[in-house]
Coordinates of C-alpha atoms and ligand atoms in Angstrom, one line a residue:
M258 CA 61.3 62.9 -23.7
S259 CA 61.2 65.5 -21.3
H260 CA 63.5 64.1 -17.9
S261 CA 64.2 68.0 -16.5
A262 CA 60.7 67.7 -14.3
A263 CA 61.3 67.7 -10.7
L264 CA 60.1 64.1 -9.7
S265 CA 57.8 63.4 -6.8
R266 CA 59.2 60.8 -6.1
V267 CA 62.8 59.2 -5.5
E268 CA 64.7 56.1 -4.4
I269 CA 67.0 56.6 -1.9
V270 CA 69.4 53.6 -2.0
E271 CA 71.2 52.8 1.8
V272 CA 74.8 52.5 0.9
A273 CA 76.3 52.5 4.4
P274 CA 76.5 49.1 4.8
R275 CA 78.9 48.4 2.3
D276 CA 80.7 51.7 1.3
G277 CA 80.0 53.9 4.8
L278 CA 82.0 50.8 6.5
Q279 CA 84.4 50.0 3.2
N280 CA 87.0 52.4 4.8
E281 CA 86.5 52.5 8.6
K282 CA 89.0 51.9 10.8
T283 CA 87.5 50.1 13.7
E284 CA 86.3 46.7 12.4
I285 CA 82.7 46.4 12.9
S286 CA 81.1 42.7 13.7
T287 CA 79.3 41.1 11.3
A288 CA 76.1 41.5 14.1
D289 CA 76.0 45.0 14.0
K290 CA 76.3 45.3 10.2
L291 CA 73.1 42.7 10.2
A292 CA 71.4 45.1 12.8
L293 CA 72.9 48.1 10.6
I294 CA 70.5 46.9 7.8
S295 CA 67.5 45.7 9.9
R296 CA 67.4 49.0 10.9
A297 CA 67.6 50.4 7.2
I298 CA 64.7 47.8 6.4
A299 CA 62.6 49.5 9.2
Y300 CA 63.3 53.4 7.9
G301 CA 62.4 52.4 4.7
A302 CA 65.2 51.7 2.8
R303 CA 64.1 49.2 -0.1
R304 CA 67.1 48.9 -1.7
I305 CA 71.0 48.1 0.4
E306 CA 74.1 47.6 -0.7
V307 CA 74.6 45.6 1.8
T308 CA 78.5 44.3 1.2
S309 CA 81.2 44.2 -2.0
F310 CA 82.6 40.6 -3.0
V311 CA 86.0 41.7 -3.7
S312 CA 89.9 40.8 -2.4
P313 CA 90.0 40.6 1.5
K314 CA 93.4 42.0 1.0
A315 CA 92.5 45.0 -0.3
V316 CA 89.5 45.8 1.4
P317 CA 89.5 44.0 5.4
Q318 CA 86.4 45.7 6.0
M319 CA 84.5 43.3 3.5
A320 CA 85.2 40.1 3.8
D321 CA 82.5 39.0 5.5
A322 CA 81.1 39.0 2.8
D323 CA 79.7 36.0 3.1
A324 CA 78.9 35.4 6.9
V325 CA 76.6 39.0 6.1
C326 CA 74.6 37.7 3.0
A327 CA 73.8 34.7 5.1
G328 CA 72.1 36.7 8.0
L329 CA 70.8 38.8 5.5
P330 CA 66.7 39.3 6.8
E331 CA 64.1 37.5 4.7
R332 CA 62.1 40.0 2.3
D333 CA 60.8 40.2 -0.6
D334 CA 60.5 43.4 -0.6
V335 CA 63.6 44.3 -0.3
T336 CA 67.1 44.2 -3.3
Y337 CA 70.0 43.3 -1.2
V338 CA 72.7 44.8 -4.1
G339 CA 76.3 43.1 -3.5
L340 CA 79.3 45.1 -5.3
V341 CA 81.5 43.5 -7.3
M342 CA 84.5 44.2 -9.6
N343 CA 85.6 41.0 -10.8
L344 CA 83.9 38.1 -12.6
R345 CA 85.3 36.2 -10.0
G346 CA 83.0 39.0 -7.3
A347 CA 80.3 38.3 -9.4
E348 CA 80.3 34.4 -9.2
R349 CA 80.9 34.7 -5.0
A350 CA 77.9 36.6 -5.0
L351 CA 75.5 34.7 -6.9
A352 CA 77.0 31.5 -4.6
T353 CA 75.7 32.9 -1.6
G354 CA 72.1 32.6 -3.5
R355 CA 70.9 36.2 -1.2
I356 CA 71.8 38.7 -3.6
D357 CA 69.4 40.2 -5.4
Q358 CA 71.2 42.9 -7.6
L359 CA 75.4 43.1 -8.7
G360 CA 76.3 46.3 -9.3
A361 CA 79.6 46.4 -11.6
V362 CA 82.2 49.3 -11.1
A363 CA 83.1 50.9 -14.0
V364 CA 85.8 54.1 -13.5
A365 CA 86.1 57.2 -15.8
S366 CA 90.0 57.6 -15.0
D367 CA 92.8 55.1 -16.6
A368 CA 94.7 55.7 -13.0
F369 CA 92.4 55.5 -10.9
A370 CA 90.8 51.8 -12.5
H371 CA 93.8 50.7 -11.9
A372 CA 94.1 52.3 -8.2
N373 CA 90.9 50.5 -7.0
Q374 CA 90.6 47.5 -9.6
R375 CA 93.7 46.5 -11.8
Q376 CA 91.9 47.9 -14.6
T377 CA 91.9 50.4 -17.4
A378 CA 88.7 52.8 -17.9
M379 CA 87.3 51.2 -20.9
G380 CA 88.4 47.8 -20.3
S381 CA 86.1 48.1 -16.6
V382 CA 83.6 48.9 -19.1
E383 CA 84.2 45.2 -20.6
V384 CA 83.9 43.7 -17.5
A385 CA 81.1 45.3 -16.2
S386 CA 79.3 44.9 -19.3
Q387 CA 80.0 40.6 -18.8
I388 CA 79.3 40.9 -14.8
V389 CA 75.5 42.2 -16.0
S390 CA 75.4 39.9 -18.2
A391 CA 76.3 37.2 -15.7
A392 CA 73.9 38.9 -13.3
K393 CA 71.1 38.5 -16.1
A394 CA 72.2 35.3 -16.8
A395 CA 71.8 34.3 -13.1
G396 CA 67.9 35.5 -13.2
K397 CA 69.6 38.2 -10.9
S398 CA 69.6 41.8 -12.6
G399 CA 73.2 43.9 -13.0
Q400 CA 73.8 47.9 -12.6
V401 CA 77.2 49.3 -13.5
T402 CA 78.6 52.8 -11.3
I403 CA 80.8 54.6 -13.7
G404 CA 83.5 55.9 -10.7
A405 CA 85.6 58.5 -10.8
A406 CA 82.8 60.4 -13.4
F407 CA 83.4 64.3 -11.6
G408 CA 86.7 63.9 -11.1
C409 CA 89.6 61.8 -10.5
P410 CA 91.8 61.3 -7.3
F411 CA 95.3 61.3 -9.4
T412 CA 95.0 63.4 -12.4
G413 CA 92.1 65.9 -11.7
E414 CA 89.4 66.7 -14.7
V415 CA 88.2 63.9 -15.7
D416 CA 86.7 64.6 -19.8
E417 CA 82.9 64.2 -19.6
A418 CA 82.8 63.3 -23.6
L419 CA 84.6 60.1 -21.5
V420 CA 81.6 59.4 -19.2
V421 CA 79.5 59.3 -22.0
E422 CA 81.1 57.0 -23.9
M423 CA 81.5 54.8 -21.3
A424 CA 77.7 55.6 -20.9
A425 CA 76.2 54.5 -23.8
A426 CA 79.0 50.7 -24.0
L427 CA 77.4 50.3 -20.9
A428 CA 74.2 50.7 -22.6
Q429 CA 74.4 48.2 -24.6
C430 CA 74.7 45.2 -21.7
G431 CA 71.3 46.5 -20.4
P432 CA 72.0 47.1 -17.1
A433 CA 68.9 47.9 -14.5
E434 CA 70.1 51.4 -14.3
I435 CA 73.1 53.3 -15.2
G436 CA 75.1 55.5 -11.7
L437 CA 77.6 58.0 -12.1
A438 CA 80.0 58.8 -8.8
D439 CA 81.3 61.3 -7.5
T440 CA 83.5 59.3 -5.6
I441 CA 86.2 61.9 -4.4
G442 CA 83.3 64.6 -4.0
V443 CA 84.5 67.3 -6.0
A444 CA 81.3 67.7 -8.2
D445 CA 79.5 71.0 -8.6
P446 CA 75.6 71.3 -9.4
A447 CA 76.1 72.7 -13.1
H448 CA 78.4 69.6 -13.7
V449 CA 75.9 67.5 -12.3
A450 CA 73.2 68.8 -14.7
R451 CA 75.3 69.0 -17.8
L452 CA 77.1 65.3 -16.8
F453 CA 73.5 63.6 -16.7
A454 CA 71.7 65.5 -19.2
A455 CA 74.8 64.2 -22.0
V456 CA 74.4 60.9 -20.0
R457 CA 70.8 60.8 -21.0
A458 CA 70.6 61.3 -24.5
V459 CA 72.6 58.6 -25.0
V460 CA 71.3 55.8 -22.8
G461 CA 67.7 55.8 -24.1
D462 CA 65.1 55.3 -21.4
I463 CA 68.1 53.2 -18.7
P464 CA 67.2 54.8 -15.4
L465 CA 69.9 56.9 -14.0
R466 CA 71.4 57.1 -10.4
A467 CA 73.8 59.0 -8.5
H468 CA 76.0 58.7 -6.2
F469 CA 77.7 61.6 -4.3
H470 CA 80.1 62.5 -1.2
N471 CA 80.4 65.3 1.0
T472 CA 83.9 66.1 0.9
R473 CA 83.9 69.4 0.6
G474 CA 80.6 70.4 0.6
T475 CA 78.6 70.0 -2.2
G476 CA 76.9 67.0 -2.0
L477 CA 73.7 68.2 -1.3
A478 CA 73.2 70.7 -4.0
N479 CA 75.0 68.1 -6.0
V480 CA 71.9 66.1 -5.4
W481 CA 68.9 68.7 -5.1
S482 CA 70.9 69.5 -9.2
A483 CA 70.7 66.0 -9.8
V484 CA 66.6 65.6 -8.8
Q485 CA 66.1 68.7 -11.0
A486 CA 68.0 67.0 -13.7
G487 CA 65.5 64.0 -13.3
V488 CA 67.2 61.6 -11.4
G489 CA 65.2 59.0 -9.9
I490 CA 67.8 57.1 -7.6
I491 CA 70.0 58.8 -4.7
D492 CA 72.9 56.9 -3.4
A493 CA 73.2 57.9 0.5
S494 CA 74.7 56.7 3.6
L495 CA 73.4 56.6 7.2
G496 CA 74.9 59.6 9.5
G497 CA 76.9 60.0 6.2
I498 CA 79.5 57.9 6.5
G499 CA 81.6 55.8 3.9
G500 CA 84.5 56.9 2.0
C501 CA 87.3 54.6 -0.8
P502 CA 90.3 53.1 0.5
F503 CA 91.9 53.9 -2.9
A504 CA 90.9 57.7 -3.3
P505 CA 93.4 59.9 -1.3
G506 CA 91.4 62.4 1.3
A507 CA 88.1 60.7 0.1
S508 CA 84.9 61.0 2.9
G509 CA 81.8 60.5 3.6
N510 CA 78.5 59.6 0.9
V511 CA 75.8 62.1 1.1
A512 CA 73.8 61.5 4.3
G513 CA 70.9 59.4 4.3
E514 CA 68.7 61.6 6.6
D515 CA 70.0 64.7 5.1
V516 CA 69.4 63.7 1.5
A517 CA 65.4 62.5 3.6
Y518 CA 65.0 65.0 5.2
M519 CA 65.5 67.8 2.1
L520 CA 63.4 65.6 -0.3
A521 CA 60.5 65.8 2.3
R522 CA 61.0 69.5 3.2
A523 CA 61.1 69.9 -1.0
G524 CA 57.7 67.9 -1.3
V525 CA 59.3 64.3 -2.9
S526 CA 58.5 61.4 -1.0
T527 CA 61.3 58.5 -0.7
G528 CA 59.8 56.5 1.9
Y529 CA 62.1 57.1 4.4
D530 CA 60.9 57.8 7.9
L531 CA 64.1 60.2 9.5
P532 CA 63.2 59.3 13.4
Q533 CA 64.0 56.0 12.7
M534 CA 67.2 57.2 10.8
V535 CA 68.3 59.3 13.4
D536 CA 67.1 56.8 16.1
A537 CA 69.5 54.7 13.8
A538 CA 72.5 57.2 13.0
Q539 CA 72.9 57.8 16.8
W540 CA 73.2 53.7 18.0
L541 CA 75.4 53.7 14.3
G542 CA 77.6 56.4 16.0
G543 CA 77.7 54.4 19.2
V544 CA 78.7 51.3 16.8
M545 CA 81.7 53.5 15.5
G546 CA 82.6 55.1 18.8
R547 CA 82.4 58.8 17.3
G548 CA 79.9 61.6 16.0
L549 CA 79.3 61.3 12.7
P550 CA 79.4 63.5 9.5
A551 CA 75.6 63.8 9.1
M552 CA 73.5 67.2 10.7
V553 CA 69.7 66.4 10.8
S554 CA 71.2 63.5 13.4
R555 CA 72.0 66.6 15.7
A556 CA 69.8 69.0 15.2
P557 CA 65.9 68.7 16.5
L558 CA 63.1 67.2 14.8
F559 CA 61.7 69.4 12.6
P560 CA 57.6 69.2 14.5
T561 CA 55.7 68.3 11.5
G562 CA 52.4 66.6 11.3
V563 CA 51.1 64.1 14.1
V564 CA 54.2 65.3 16.1
A565 CA 53.1 69.0 15.4
A566 CA 49.8 68.6 15.8
S567 CA 50.4 66.4 19.4
A568 CA 52.8 68.6 20.9
A569 CA 50.5 72.0 20.4
R570 CA 47.9 70.2 21.6
A571 CA 49.9 69.4 25.1
A572 CA 50.4 73.1 24.8
A573 CA 47.0 74.1 24.5
K574 CA 46.1 71.7 27.3
L575 CA 49.7 73.6 29.6
A576 CA 48.3 76.8 28.6
A577 CA 44.6 76.7 29.8
Q578 CA 46.1 74.9 32.9
N579 CA 47.8 77.9 33.6
D580 CA 45.2 80.2 32.6
I581 CA 47.0 81.5 29.8
Q582 CA 46.2 83.3 26.5
V583 CA 48.0 81.0 24.1
S584 CA 47.4 83.8 21.3
E585 CA 48.4 86.8 23.8
K586 CA 51.6 85.1 24.3
A587 CA 52.2 84.5 21.0
Ligands
COA802 N1 87.1 37.8 -3.9 C1 88.0 37.9 -4.0 N2 89.3 37.5 -3.6 C2 89.7 38.1 -4.8 C3 88.8 38.5 -6.0 C4 87.3 38.8 -5.7 N3 86.6 39.5 -6.7 N4 89.9 39.0 -7.1 C5 90.8 38.3 -6.3 N5 90.9 37.8 -5.5 C6 92.0 38.2 -4.9 C7 92.7 36.8 -5.5 O1 92.6 35.9 -4.9 C8 94.3 37.0 -5.5 O2 94.6 37.0 -4.2 P1 96.1 36.5 -3.5 O3 97.3 38.2 -3.5 O4 96.2 36.4 -1.9 O5 96.6 35.4 -4.3 C9 94.5 39.2 -4.6 O6 93.8 39.2 -5.2 C10 94.6 39.8 -6.5 O7 94.0 38.9 -7.2 P2 94.4 38.6 -9.4 O8 93.1 37.6 -10.1 O9 95.4 39.5 -9.5 O10 93.4 40.1 -9.2 P3 93.1 41.5 -9.6 O11 94.9 42.3 -9.0 O12 93.1 41.6 -10.8 O13 92.4 42.5 -9.1 C11 90.8 43.1 -7.6 C12 92.8 42.9 -8.0 C13 89.9 44.0 -8.2 C14 90.1 41.7 -6.6 C15 91.5 44.2 -5.9 O14 92.1 44.9 -6.3 C16 90.3 44.1 -5.1 O15 90.0 43.9 -4.8 N6 90.3 45.4 -5.1 C17 88.6 46.1 -4.7 C18 88.6 47.4 -4.8 C19 87.7 48.3 -3.7 O16 86.5 47.6 -3.0 N7 87.0 49.6 -3.9 C20 86.0 50.7 -3.6 C21 85.0 50.5 -3.8 S1 84.9 51.1 -5.5
ZN803 ZN1 81.1 56.1 -2.6

């Protein structure tokens, strides 16, 4: 079976409410988080990582996980993901009754697994598998992300064979998908192509998801490389906010609007509405009190489709009024 063909449709998972906000210094209110989630649904997100169920001492920004869940819009067509790192988190997420999918985290480095969640790399595979089983037993789905898959903030290079071994072990618990995360933004497109191909070879038909941070400017190139490698699911955060509090120097996720723009221009549909995303990103910048990293939100919209057609009509009307020959002016 071949997975190397470029895809015509890609799913973007909106992770701004969790990965995007977990590292923020400014406290974001539950109401603003819910407004962000509603806007995400409006601009086309159909899977949203809404919060994490972790220690509120470890990640104060996610202390309102229950309140966020209680306020989620009732939508049959939207999958709400809750991130969890231990069974206690899984129980908390399932108890809300509002989480459709548990997102477990395994980490491909003992040092980072310990800093993040007090586990070893293979221990995190064990716990993640239990979390997926708990989700399924509760009638929900569970997926796993392998964090630090492209590099560790403490020990540097991560053995590709370890990531492949972890993915193969995780495939045994029947996850809805397996993600590879570049937690600290060190990946390059060649590494992305190689690692996804190697993981694909051991996980059968389990869907793969890519999670990139743009810390060193390689985020979009990595997204494109993943899509070319047949990865049909991409995590992104509105405005490019985000980062892990336990990875020194970590910065934002690939920006949702930048990813949606690039894919749309390349003929890959995502179902995301760019003008509405830009609008939401500008609103989010106001909430956060700063400019956000995304590029597309700071550039003029590229005139396409309806907008371009009506702009052309307006230009022709103006030209007629002024008795200008448009073709001669061009
Ligand atoms: N939800 C809420 N609190 C939790 C919890 C959970 N899922 N799991 C543990 N805790 C609390 C315990 O109640 C305890 O609190 P206390 O100090 O007030 O008694 C404390 O966390 C430590 O508990 P323990 O059972 O020893 O947990 P641990 O040390 O094995 O695990 C984690 C600690 C995993 C809970 C903690 O490291 C964590 O939440 N990390 C979050 C990592 C993260 O979100 N990273 C970013 C996303 S990848
Ligand atoms: Zn991340």
